[in-house]
């Protein structure tokens, strides 16, 4: 979405549209100040808002989707201090399982705190954490701890904030497009936000969600999981993305031949957990769909006869898989991943 909005802005010849991707560090600082009820550092937001002179302006960052109070504070600032006529808050959702897998592949695989928490959950259930991939541990911990993302609870907070600024502030939402439920995201965004555009938006429909090479995901999650409290020089979450993507390119160019991941960590466990999470979240997702007038068919769980019906079923399945896996095969796979990553990282460091 953000890439599409940036492309569209670059094509505009007049002052009808502008787009700003907000600075995450500045947003975190403002969010912390609001939480602690200290004097809020609005200087950054005030500068951004004061520079928006287009008829229709968009400010965006994925962090805002998790912080209703921050969104309300920015909207209030725009209306009360900068004279904006109308604010539309537009958010997109996805299946909680899909959201978690995506977050793992972007951030959690190198988040030492999250990795340690996942390992602790498995230990509490007397499961050998080394017999599972970091993604399996992360999904299993989510299923067993039960702290799913609730779109309904989140959007109730957004709606309450919008009510406080009504009628100058409104709220809209939809699920993200998928292969099963496709549509043009930018066109939908403009429709929800009320921006009239007669351009052919298909040329701005960017589907860009660059993923990290599997060797990077397995190598860093294995490295950080084994470190404990010791220090590491490798980038953690939200750090060194550009450098990591250059390492990924080297891994791709080198045609690294790793054993097939599915030969070591079969997809069966992850699929079972995903089906379980989708069914568990379905009632709350129905409430969200009703609140925001979203098509609930997107959230309907797959009818799977082998689906687990309880957390105890998942634990039993995990124990069965654990007993059948070879620790040597897993260790060899992770060692090859770490060696491949280190070779590519060393080459990238030397080249710069």
XYZ file of C-alpha atoms in Angstrom:
352
model
C 0.000 0.000 0.000
C 2.691 2.495 1.003
C 4.713 1.780 -2.131
C 1.575 2.290 -4.251
C 0.772 5.579 -2.522
C 4.314 6.824 -3.073
C 4.155 5.931 -6.767
C 0.800 7.665 -7.126
C 2.106 10.803 -5.408
C 5.081 10.930 -7.780
C 2.683 10.874 -10.731
C 0.586 13.813 -9.497
C 1.330 17.051 -11.355
C -0.753 19.316 -9.146
C -1.312 19.818 -5.432
C -4.222 17.407 -5.205
C -2.469 14.600 -3.316
C 0.481 14.025 -0.972
C 1.822 11.080 0.996
C 4.163 10.887 4.002
C 5.634 7.733 5.529
C 6.118 8.594 9.194
C 9.310 8.066 11.179
C 8.873 5.043 13.505
C 11.298 6.308 16.167
C 9.388 9.584 16.419
C 6.082 7.714 16.658
C 7.413 5.453 19.431
C 8.613 8.506 21.353
C 5.218 10.180 21.056
C 3.364 6.960 21.949
C 5.497 6.458 25.085
C 4.895 10.055 26.145
C 1.134 9.606 25.751
C 1.188 6.342 27.738
C 3.189 7.909 30.561
C 0.968 11.015 30.434
C 3.987 13.282 30.247
C 4.331 16.370 28.114
C 3.818 15.016 24.597
C 6.580 15.790 22.075
C 4.305 16.895 19.217
C 7.068 18.840 17.471
C 7.649 16.162 14.809
C 3.942 15.626 14.120
C 3.308 19.380 14.055
C 6.054 19.818 11.471
C 4.639 17.033 9.283
C 1.066 18.310 9.516
C 2.058 21.924 8.867
C 3.847 20.869 5.661
C 0.787 19.075 4.254
C -0.691 21.571 1.801
C -2.351 19.196 -0.696
C -6.122 18.939 -0.981
C -5.898 15.298 0.153
C -2.983 14.045 2.267
C -2.112 10.611 3.644
C 0.205 9.901 6.570
C 1.032 6.280 7.242
C 3.017 3.793 9.255
C 2.115 0.207 10.138
C 2.818 0.975 13.812
C -0.343 3.103 13.939
C -2.523 0.012 13.551
C -1.571 -1.097 17.067
C -1.947 2.278 18.774
C -5.485 3.707 18.765
C -4.595 6.361 21.354
C -1.717 7.587 19.200
C -3.943 7.782 16.129
C -6.546 9.759 18.052
C -3.898 12.152 19.374
C -2.541 12.831 15.881
C -6.051 13.273 14.454
C -7.011 15.652 17.252
C -3.852 17.635 16.604
C -4.653 17.843 12.902
C -8.219 19.080 13.523
C -7.704 21.341 16.537
C -4.310 22.882 15.756
C -3.842 22.605 11.985
C -7.305 23.224 10.621
C -7.889 19.937 8.805
C -11.518 19.695 7.692
C -11.915 15.925 7.878
C -9.849 12.943 9.019
C -10.467 9.393 7.787
C -8.707 6.566 9.627
C -8.345 3.574 7.294
C -7.042 0.240 8.536
C -6.588 -3.201 6.997
C -6.719 -6.552 8.755
C -5.836 -10.164 8.037
C -6.225 -13.534 9.686
C -4.469 -13.491 13.059
C -2.447 -16.556 12.047
C -1.350 -14.853 8.824
C -0.460 -11.687 10.724
C 1.676 -13.654 13.192
C 3.528 -15.623 10.504
C 4.241 -12.401 8.619
C 5.469 -10.686 11.795
C 7.728 -13.656 12.549
C 9.306 -13.600 9.094
C 9.911 -9.862 9.334
C 10.802 -9.279 12.989
C 10.246 -12.082 15.491
C 12.915 -14.383 14.036
C 15.549 -11.911 15.296
C 13.783 -10.668 18.414
C 15.734 -12.213 21.281
C 13.102 -11.387 23.898
C 10.335 -12.992 21.822
C 12.453 -16.070 21.055
C 13.232 -16.559 24.762
C 9.547 -16.187 25.664
C 8.570 -18.814 23.076
C 11.194 -21.230 24.392
C 9.938 -20.703 27.956
C 6.392 -21.662 26.909
C 7.590 -24.926 25.362
C 9.640 -25.726 28.452
C 6.527 -25.218 30.599
C 4.864 -27.978 28.559
C 7.935 -30.207 28.807
C 8.624 -29.950 25.076
C 12.186 -29.994 23.759
C 12.390 -26.604 22.048
C 15.389 -27.661 19.938
C 13.185 -30.181 18.103
C 11.111 -27.351 16.579
C 11.801 -24.486 14.201
C 11.566 -20.956 15.607
C 8.355 -20.408 13.593
C 6.800 -23.572 15.026
C 7.747 -22.459 18.538
C 6.325 -18.994 17.930
C 2.993 -20.285 16.616
C 2.750 -22.934 19.327
C 3.455 -20.377 22.046
C 0.764 -18.078 20.619
C -1.746 -20.935 20.585
C -0.924 -22.057 24.125
C -0.673 -18.622 25.764
C -3.810 -17.352 24.016
C -2.869 -13.693 23.445
C -4.304 -13.386 19.938
C -4.604 -10.043 18.213
C -8.257 -8.934 18.486
C -9.356 -6.779 15.571
C -12.733 -6.301 17.227
C -11.239 -4.937 20.450
C -8.795 -2.796 18.482
C -11.407 -1.255 16.213
C -13.784 -0.623 19.103
C -11.026 1.604 20.526
C -10.511 3.285 17.155
C -14.268 3.817 16.865
C -14.438 5.334 20.354
C -11.668 7.755 19.432
C -13.433 8.718 16.229
C -16.688 9.304 18.104
C -14.879 11.829 20.293
C -14.022 13.873 17.178
C -17.215 13.209 15.225
C -18.214 14.329 12.621
C -14.734 15.524 11.638
C -13.234 12.043 12.024
C -14.507 8.742 10.612
C -13.236 5.156 10.520
C -13.123 2.570 7.715
C -11.602 -0.875 7.333
C -11.298 -3.962 5.139
C -9.299 -7.186 4.968
C -6.151 -7.198 2.857
C -6.438 -8.760 -0.615
C -5.354 -12.385 -0.969
C -5.181 -14.938 -3.773
C -8.524 -16.301 -2.613
C -10.079 -12.825 -2.169
C -8.296 -10.511 -4.644
C -9.000 -6.844 -5.321
C -7.020 -3.686 -6.135
C -5.810 -2.366 -2.784
C -5.117 1.240 -3.808
C -8.532 1.566 -5.448
C -10.191 0.225 -2.289
C -8.185 2.618 -0.111
C -9.260 5.638 -2.143
C -12.871 4.462 -2.005
C -12.791 4.047 1.776
C -11.016 7.346 2.339
C -13.244 9.347 -0.022
C -10.589 10.411 -2.535
C -12.015 10.645 -6.032
C -9.603 9.488 -8.718
C -10.260 8.767 -12.391
C -6.719 7.565 -13.143
C -5.953 3.962 -14.089
C -4.791 2.791 -10.682
C -3.606 -0.609 -11.916
C -0.237 0.940 -12.867
C 0.299 1.843 -9.208
C -0.793 -1.532 -7.825
C 2.477 -2.606 -6.227
C 2.610 -6.065 -4.660
C 5.930 -5.720 -2.899
C 6.531 -7.549 0.349
C 10.168 -8.531 0.203
C 10.953 -11.530 2.384
C 14.220 -12.637 3.932
C 16.109 -15.643 2.575
C 15.288 -18.838 4.552
C 18.962 -19.209 5.484
C 18.847 -15.789 7.190
C 15.644 -16.639 9.086
C 16.905 -20.020 10.307
C 20.452 -18.822 10.999
C 19.553 -15.763 13.064
C 16.679 -17.419 14.948
C 18.987 -20.337 15.799
C 21.824 -17.991 16.770
C 19.680 -15.766 18.982
C 17.818 -18.713 20.545
C 21.097 -20.267 21.697
C 22.673 -17.041 22.979
C 20.726 -16.603 26.186
C 21.746 -13.332 27.890
C 25.031 -13.026 25.975
C 25.610 -10.094 23.623
C 25.458 -10.301 19.848
C 26.536 -7.902 17.116
C 23.863 -9.064 14.640
C 20.877 -6.824 13.931
C 17.799 -7.305 16.043
C 14.216 -6.402 15.082
C 13.839 -3.097 13.182
C 17.621 -2.944 12.720
C 19.815 -3.338 9.658
C 17.079 -4.242 7.177
C 18.897 -2.880 4.141
C 22.085 -4.683 5.128
C 20.198 -7.938 5.697
C 18.511 -7.678 2.299
C 21.947 -7.241 0.661
C 23.055 -10.419 2.463
C 19.907 -12.146 1.175
C 20.800 -11.102 -2.371
C 24.228 -12.666 -1.979
C 22.636 -15.864 -0.720
C 20.319 -15.885 -3.725
C 23.104 -15.156 -6.200
C 25.280 -17.856 -4.668
C 22.588 -20.490 -5.246
C 22.993 -21.791 -1.705
C 21.982 -25.432 -1.574
C 20.396 -26.047 1.786
C 18.491 -29.211 2.634
C 14.760 -28.804 2.021
C 13.185 -27.175 5.058
C 10.173 -29.477 4.817
C 12.449 -32.501 5.067
C 13.522 -31.294 8.517
C 10.517 -29.293 9.723
C 7.419 -30.659 7.997
C 4.571 -28.181 7.473
C 2.088 -30.404 9.302
C 2.474 -28.802 12.743
C 2.322 -25.189 11.514
C -0.758 -25.974 9.420
C -2.504 -27.539 12.422
C -1.756 -24.523 14.618
C -2.928 -22.090 11.926
C -6.251 -23.926 11.545
C -6.656 -23.933 15.325
C -5.972 -20.178 15.595
C -8.338 -19.347 12.740
C -11.196 -21.218 14.420
C -10.448 -19.743 17.837
C -10.520 -16.186 16.499
C -13.545 -16.579 14.250
C -16.253 -15.421 16.739
C -14.385 -12.190 17.555
C -13.612 -11.654 13.867
C -17.334 -11.929 13.108
C -17.949 -9.139 15.630
C -15.261 -7.023 13.944
C -16.829 -7.624 10.530
C -20.224 -6.568 11.822
C -18.776 -3.456 13.466
C -16.851 -2.356 10.358
C -19.115 -3.781 7.603
C -16.406 -6.155 6.357
C -17.142 -9.380 4.453
C -16.784 -12.096 7.096
C -16.260 -14.899 4.566
C -12.590 -13.897 4.458
C -12.200 -14.957 8.097
C -14.088 -18.231 7.900
C -11.790 -21.078 8.998
C -10.929 -23.884 6.599
C -13.093 -26.957 7.121
C -10.375 -29.427 8.046
C -11.367 -32.793 9.493
C -7.917 -33.190 11.097
C -8.034 -29.803 12.801
C -7.117 -29.662 16.477
C -10.011 -28.765 18.765
C -8.045 -27.787 21.870
C -4.634 -26.654 23.093
C -4.148 -30.103 24.665
C -4.572 -31.654 21.208
C -1.839 -29.362 19.888
C 0.522 -30.346 22.699
C -0.087 -34.041 22.036
C 0.573 -33.529 18.343
C 3.748 -31.563 19.115
C 4.994 -34.362 21.404
C 4.316 -36.944 18.704
C 6.252 -34.884 16.121
C 9.042 -34.264 18.621
C 9.521 -38.007 19.203
C 9.829 -38.686 15.457
C 12.364 -35.989 14.602
C 16.104 -36.487 14.464
C 18.034 -33.940 16.509
C 21.125 -34.560 14.372
C 19.238 -33.717 11.166
C 17.946 -30.509 12.756
C 21.383 -29.510 14.082
C 22.994 -30.209 10.693
C 20.352 -28.119 8.900
C 20.779 -25.182 11.274
C 24.578 -25.389 11.076
C 24.447 -25.272 7.271
C 22.085 -22.288 7.466
C 24.368 -20.438 9.865
C 27.453 -21.153 7.761
C 25.711 -19.967 4.584
C 24.554 -16.799 6.311
C 27.979 -16.077 7.825
C 29.730 -16.535 4.475
C 27.305 -14.143 2.783
C 27.518 -11.646 5.660
C 31.323 -11.763 5.610
C 31.338 -11.100 1.857
C 29.000 -8.148 2.306
C 31.125 -6.676 5.104
C 34.340 -7.034 3.086
C 32.758 -5.459 -0.011
C 31.816 -2.315 1.916
